[in-house]
Amino acid sequence: MSPSTASKDAPPPLPEPLRVAVADSHTHLDMQSGTVEEGLAKAASVGVTTVVQVGCDVKGSRWAAETAAAYDNVHAAVALHPNEAPRIVHGDPDGWSRQGARSGGGEAALDEALAEIEALAALGHVKAVGETGLDFFRTGPEGMAAQERSFRAHIEIAKRQGKALVIHDRDAHADVLRVLREEGAPERTVFHCYSGDADMARECAAAGYYMSFAGTVTFKNAAPLREALAVAPLELVLVETDAPYLTPAPYRGRPNAPYLIPLTVRAMAAVRGIDEDAMATALAANTARAFDY
């Protein structure tokens, strides 16, 4: 292994701890190296004392619910990721997902998976339905229809179960906002890894939607994201890793984990022109309110 490869795969060092504890509002512990205990201990050592573990398919959602049941400082979100819905309906011959190649089961298979998500969403330690939404990055028209049907069903589940809704929105801002308007959003709705501009942030704020910022807000080319953060009401702002993805600068491209949240919190505080303690205090209160814990 060359030195450059070694450094690219190496976990970034521990950042300076936060003085005010915060929550990672969106992480995937099941996709990170090491044990859950190790990940939580490392995060707690720098002031990240709570995490929301997010499921992307039936199996991952079951794991999220089980993990939240086992650890007081882990809360679960359960859902079929937007890219999972077309795979269930139409199949996945290329094996893009962690489940490998599979054939489609049609609408009935989607209904069956949604019923399982609803059963998990009814559990007390499951605080949210997500991540659901729309992802038009590599989805054709057939896939879009399956995604929208799944998204609408998840909105209904969140409302029936009184849980927060966690939205994945990739290249689909207008359609996500349209579906939320048509269905009527749940009382607590979170745009995970917020990727819109300042105009969209104003629209989300008017609707009372939370905006969760990931390491992307630290990227050099992310000026529109920083502009959005600057205009978002402070009481609607959350922070997340989406780990193992979207590692904040200066470690972009290396493995992400909840312990790196302080880097993003500090970048967010700088954008808002407030000190990091004030930023962390707001983030901690907002996350507890958004996920009702």
Short mmCIF file of C-alpha atoms in Angstrom, two decimals:
data_model
loop_
_atom_site.label_atom_id
_atom_site.label_comp_id
_atom_site.label_asym_id
_atom_site.label_seq_id
_atom_site.Cartn_x
_atom_site.Cartn_y
_atom_site.Cartn_z
CA MET A 1 0.00 0.00 0.00
CA SER A 2 1.50 3.37 -1.00
CA PRO A 3 1.73 6.14 1.65
CA SER A 4 -0.98 8.13 -0.17
CA THR A 5 -3.35 5.14 -0.12
CA ALA A 6 -2.62 4.55 3.56
CA SER A 7 -3.42 8.16 4.46
CA LYS A 8 -6.60 8.12 2.33
CA ASP A 9 -7.97 5.08 4.19
CA ALA A 10 -6.73 6.16 7.63
CA PRO A 11 -9.31 7.57 10.05
CA PRO A 12 -8.72 11.31 10.63
CA PRO A 13 -7.34 12.30 14.06
CA LEU A 14 -9.61 13.24 16.98
CA PRO A 15 -10.60 16.91 16.82
CA GLU A 16 -10.48 19.25 19.79
CA PRO A 17 -13.51 18.30 21.97
CA LEU A 18 -16.61 20.50 22.02
CA ARG A 19 -17.37 22.11 25.39
CA VAL A 20 -21.13 21.75 24.81
CA ALA A 21 -22.32 18.26 23.85
CA VAL A 22 -24.17 17.80 20.54
CA ALA A 23 -25.90 15.05 18.59
CA ASP A 24 -25.03 13.60 15.18
CA SER A 25 -28.49 13.80 13.60
CA HIS A 26 -27.75 11.28 10.81
CA THR A 27 -25.20 8.49 10.75
CA HIS A 28 -24.75 4.92 9.49
CA LEU A 29 -22.85 3.04 12.20
CA ASP A 30 -23.44 -0.23 10.34
CA MET A 31 -21.27 1.03 7.44
CA GLN A 32 -18.38 2.22 9.64
CA SER A 33 -15.35 0.24 10.77
CA GLY A 34 -14.99 -0.86 14.40
CA THR A 35 -17.72 -1.78 16.85
CA VAL A 36 -20.70 0.36 17.84
CA GLU A 37 -19.20 0.69 21.34
CA GLU A 38 -15.92 2.01 19.93
CA GLY A 39 -17.68 4.48 17.64
CA LEU A 40 -19.90 5.82 20.41
CA ALA A 41 -17.01 6.08 22.90
CA LYS A 42 -14.82 7.94 20.40
CA ALA A 43 -17.68 10.34 19.61
CA ALA A 44 -18.48 10.93 23.31
CA SER A 45 -14.80 11.72 23.99
CA VAL A 46 -15.12 14.86 21.82
CA GLY A 47 -18.62 15.87 22.98
CA VAL A 48 -20.82 14.01 20.48
CA THR A 49 -22.98 12.19 23.00
CA THR A 50 -26.04 11.21 20.94
CA VAL A 51 -26.48 9.76 17.44
CA VAL A 52 -29.42 9.07 15.16
CA GLN A 53 -28.78 5.75 13.39
CA VAL A 54 -30.50 5.68 10.00
CA GLY A 55 -31.77 2.65 8.07
CA CYS A 56 -31.82 2.54 4.25
CA ASP A 57 -33.58 -0.78 3.65
CA VAL A 58 -35.57 -3.34 5.66
CA LYS A 59 -32.49 -5.12 6.99
CA GLY A 60 -30.68 -1.88 7.89
CA SER A 61 -33.82 -0.49 9.51
CA ARG A 62 -34.16 -3.62 11.68
CA TRP A 63 -30.52 -3.18 12.71
CA ALA A 64 -31.10 0.52 13.52
CA ALA A 65 -34.09 -0.35 15.73
CA GLU A 66 -32.16 -3.13 17.53
CA THR A 67 -29.15 -0.87 18.09
CA ALA A 68 -31.30 1.96 19.46
CA ALA A 69 -32.97 -0.54 21.82
CA ALA A 70 -29.53 -1.59 23.10
CA TYR A 71 -27.97 1.88 23.60
CA ASP A 72 -29.60 4.81 25.40
CA ASN A 73 -27.71 7.40 23.36
CA VAL A 74 -28.69 5.91 19.97
CA HIS A 75 -32.01 6.77 18.36
CA ALA A 76 -33.27 5.02 15.23
CA ALA A 77 -34.75 6.18 11.94
CA VAL A 78 -36.24 3.50 9.68
CA ALA A 79 -37.09 3.61 5.97
CA LEU A 80 -36.49 2.46 2.44
CA HIS A 81 -33.95 4.81 0.84
CA PRO A 82 -35.28 6.40 -2.38
CA ASN A 83 -32.91 4.21 -4.42
CA GLU A 84 -34.14 1.09 -2.62
CA ALA A 85 -37.77 1.48 -3.79
CA PRO A 86 -37.06 0.94 -7.54
CA ARG A 87 -34.78 -2.00 -6.69
CA ILE A 88 -37.60 -3.68 -4.77
CA VAL A 89 -40.14 -3.06 -7.55
CA HIS A 90 -38.02 -3.51 -10.68
CA GLY A 91 -35.03 -5.49 -9.42
CA ASP A 92 -31.34 -4.63 -9.30
CA PRO A 93 -29.51 -6.69 -11.95
CA ASP A 94 -26.25 -4.76 -11.42
CA GLY A 95 -26.25 -5.35 -7.66
CA TRP A 96 -25.71 -1.67 -6.78
CA SER A 97 -26.91 -2.09 -3.20
CA ARG A 98 -25.31 -4.02 -0.36
CA GLN A 99 -27.78 -6.84 -1.03
CA GLY A 100 -26.26 -7.62 -4.43
CA ALA A 101 -28.11 -8.47 -7.65
CA ARG A 102 -31.81 -9.32 -7.25
CA SER A 103 -34.95 -9.56 -9.34
CA GLY A 104 -37.93 -7.26 -8.93
CA GLY A 105 -40.97 -8.15 -6.84
CA GLY A 106 -43.35 -5.53 -8.22
CA GLU A 107 -45.70 -3.29 -6.24
CA ALA A 108 -46.63 -6.11 -3.85
CA ALA A 109 -43.02 -6.43 -2.69
CA LEU A 110 -42.89 -2.67 -2.05
CA ASP A 111 -46.10 -2.87 -0.01
CA GLU A 112 -44.65 -5.72 2.04
CA ALA A 113 -41.44 -3.78 2.74
CA LEU A 114 -43.41 -0.65 3.68
CA ALA A 115 -45.53 -2.70 6.12
CA GLU A 116 -42.33 -3.85 7.84
CA ILE A 117 -41.07 -0.24 8.03
CA GLU A 118 -44.36 0.82 9.63
CA ALA A 119 -44.11 -1.97 12.23
CA LEU A 120 -40.59 -0.76 13.13
CA ALA A 121 -41.71 2.90 13.14
CA ALA A 122 -44.26 2.06 15.83
CA LEU A 123 -41.47 1.13 18.31
CA GLY A 124 -40.71 3.65 21.06
CA HIS A 125 -36.96 3.87 20.45
CA VAL A 126 -37.53 4.53 16.75
CA LYS A 127 -37.77 8.33 16.56
CA ALA A 128 -38.09 8.91 12.82
CA VAL A 129 -39.14 7.58 9.44
CA GLY A 130 -36.26 8.08 7.03
CA GLU A 131 -34.24 8.40 5.06
CA THR A 132 -36.91 8.67 2.40
CA GLY A 133 -37.49 11.14 -0.41
CA LEU A 134 -36.36 11.40 -4.01
CA ASP A 135 -32.99 10.82 -5.66
CA PHE A 136 -32.87 11.63 -9.37
CA PHE A 137 -29.08 11.28 -9.66
CA ARG A 138 -29.17 8.02 -11.61
CA THR A 139 -32.86 7.09 -11.73
CA GLY A 140 -34.94 6.77 -14.92
CA PRO A 141 -38.68 7.54 -15.23
CA GLU A 142 -39.75 4.05 -14.05
CA GLY A 143 -37.59 4.37 -10.94
CA MET A 144 -38.90 7.88 -10.26
CA ALA A 145 -42.48 6.60 -10.09
CA ALA A 146 -41.51 3.89 -7.58
CA GLN A 147 -39.57 6.45 -5.52
CA GLU A 148 -42.48 8.86 -5.38
CA ARG A 149 -44.94 6.15 -4.37
CA SER A 150 -42.56 5.03 -1.62
CA PHE A 151 -41.96 8.63 -0.46
CA ARG A 152 -45.70 9.32 -0.18
CA ALA A 153 -46.17 6.10 1.81
CA HIS A 154 -43.36 7.06 4.22
CA ILE A 155 -44.94 10.48 4.80
CA GLU A 156 -48.19 8.74 5.77
CA ILE A 157 -46.34 6.31 8.07
CA ALA A 158 -44.56 9.19 9.84
CA LYS A 159 -47.87 10.99 10.38
CA ARG A 160 -49.70 7.86 11.57
CA GLN A 161 -46.92 6.97 14.01
CA GLY A 162 -46.27 10.56 15.15
CA LYS A 163 -42.60 10.36 14.17
CA ALA A 164 -40.22 12.81 12.49
CA LEU A 165 -39.68 12.49 8.73
CA VAL A 166 -36.07 12.41 7.48
CA ILE A 167 -35.69 13.40 3.85
CA HIS A 168 -33.04 12.39 1.34
CA ASP A 169 -33.18 14.90 -1.54
CA ARG A 170 -30.69 14.53 -4.38
CA ASP A 171 -31.18 16.53 -7.57
CA ALA A 172 -34.91 16.63 -6.78
CA HIS A 173 -35.59 19.80 -4.73
CA ALA A 174 -38.73 20.98 -6.54
CA ASP A 175 -40.32 17.52 -6.58
CA VAL A 176 -39.58 16.83 -2.90
CA LEU A 177 -41.16 20.14 -1.89
CA ARG A 178 -44.14 19.45 -4.21
CA VAL A 179 -44.82 16.01 -2.68
CA LEU A 180 -44.57 17.45 0.85
CA ARG A 181 -47.10 20.14 -0.08
CA GLU A 182 -49.45 17.63 -1.72
CA GLU A 183 -49.32 15.09 1.11
CA GLY A 184 -49.02 17.54 4.00
CA ALA A 185 -45.72 17.19 5.86
CA PRO A 186 -45.51 15.64 9.33
CA GLU A 187 -45.16 18.04 12.24
CA ARG A 188 -41.37 17.47 12.32
CA THR A 189 -39.59 17.19 8.97
CA VAL A 190 -35.81 17.12 8.53
CA PHE A 191 -33.89 17.68 5.29
CA HIS A 192 -30.88 15.43 5.87
CA CYS A 193 -27.60 16.55 4.29
CA TYR A 194 -29.30 19.76 3.20
CA SER A 195 -28.16 20.52 -0.35
CA GLY A 196 -30.39 23.41 -1.45
CA ASP A 197 -29.54 27.07 -1.86
CA ALA A 198 -30.55 30.12 0.19
CA ASP A 199 -33.89 30.48 -1.65
CA MET A 200 -34.82 26.91 -0.82
CA ALA A 201 -33.70 27.46 2.79
CA ARG A 202 -36.18 30.34 3.02
CA GLU A 203 -38.90 28.07 1.62
CA CYS A 204 -38.04 25.31 4.12
CA ALA A 205 -37.99 27.85 6.96
CA ALA A 206 -41.43 29.15 6.01
CA ALA A 207 -42.75 25.57 6.22
CA GLY A 208 -40.93 24.92 9.51
CA TYR A 209 -38.67 22.20 8.08
CA TYR A 210 -35.37 21.45 9.83
CA MET A 211 -32.19 21.65 7.74
CA SER A 212 -29.35 19.32 8.72
CA PHE A 213 -25.88 20.30 7.51
CA ALA A 214 -23.16 17.71 6.85
CA GLY A 215 -19.42 17.96 6.17
CA THR A 216 -20.28 19.28 2.70
CA VAL A 217 -20.73 22.74 4.27
CA THR A 218 -16.93 22.77 4.82
CA PHE A 219 -16.09 22.00 1.17
CA LYS A 220 -14.38 24.79 -0.85
CA ASN A 221 -16.95 24.65 -3.65
CA ALA A 222 -19.97 24.80 -1.30
CA ALA A 223 -20.58 28.57 -1.16
CA PRO A 224 -24.34 28.16 -1.96
CA LEU A 225 -24.63 25.79 1.03
CA ARG A 226 -22.97 28.31 3.34
CA GLU A 227 -25.33 31.00 2.01
CA ALA A 228 -28.26 28.70 2.88
CA LEU A 229 -26.89 28.14 6.39
CA ALA A 230 -26.49 31.90 6.81
CA VAL A 231 -30.21 32.56 6.16
CA ALA A 232 -31.72 29.46 7.86
CA PRO A 233 -33.35 30.25 11.24
CA LEU A 234 -30.93 29.05 13.94
CA GLU A 235 -33.72 27.05 15.66
CA LEU A 236 -34.20 24.94 12.49
CA VAL A 237 -30.54 23.97 11.97
CA LEU A 238 -29.06 20.52 12.75
CA VAL A 239 -25.64 18.93 12.22
CA GLU A 240 -24.80 15.44 10.93
CA THR A 241 -22.02 13.31 9.52
CA ASP A 242 -23.87 10.95 7.13
CA ALA A 243 -20.84 8.83 8.02
CA PRO A 244 -19.00 7.03 6.54
CA TYR A 245 -19.58 9.57 3.74
CA LEU A 246 -19.03 13.34 3.35
CA THR A 247 -16.06 13.72 5.68
CA PRO A 248 -15.49 17.41 6.51
CA ALA A 249 -12.45 19.37 5.32
CA PRO A 250 -9.53 19.02 5.64
CA TYR A 251 -10.14 15.23 5.58
CA ARG A 252 -12.50 15.01 2.59
CA GLY A 253 -12.31 11.55 1.01
CA ARG A 254 -11.23 9.78 4.21
CA PRO A 255 -13.62 7.68 6.38
CA ASN A 256 -16.16 9.75 8.30
CA ALA A 257 -17.58 8.94 11.75
CA PRO A 258 -19.59 10.76 14.44
CA TYR A 259 -16.42 11.89 16.29
CA LEU A 260 -15.70 14.34 13.43
CA ILE A 261 -18.85 16.41 14.11
CA PRO A 262 -16.84 19.13 15.96
CA LEU A 263 -15.16 20.12 12.65
CA THR A 264 -18.54 20.79 11.05
CA VAL A 265 -19.92 22.53 14.16
CA ARG A 266 -16.95 24.95 14.11
CA ALA A 267 -17.37 25.64 10.39
CA MET A 268 -21.10 26.30 10.95
CA ALA A 269 -20.39 28.66 13.85
CA ALA A 270 -17.99 30.61 11.62
CA VAL A 271 -20.64 30.92 8.87
CA ARG A 272 -23.18 32.18 11.43
CA GLY A 273 -20.70 34.50 13.12
CA ILE A 274 -21.36 33.02 16.58
CA ASP A 275 -19.08 31.18 18.99
CA GLU A 276 -18.96 27.40 18.89
CA ASP A 277 -20.61 27.00 22.32
CA ALA A 278 -23.65 28.99 21.18
CA MET A 279 -23.78 26.95 17.97
CA ALA A 280 -23.50 23.64 19.86
CA THR A 281 -26.15 24.68 22.40
CA ALA A 282 -28.63 25.45 19.60
CA LEU A 283 -27.81 22.25 17.71
CA ALA A 284 -28.28 20.06 20.80
CA ALA A 285 -31.68 21.60 21.61
CA ASN A 286 -32.85 21.51 17.98
CA THR A 287 -31.96 17.83 17.49
CA ALA A 288 -33.76 16.79 20.69
CA ARG A 289 -36.81 18.76 19.56
CA ALA A 290 -36.75 17.48 15.97
CA PHE A 291 -36.51 13.82 17.04
CA ASP A 292 -38.56 14.16 20.24
CA TYR A 293 -36.10 12.59 22.68
#
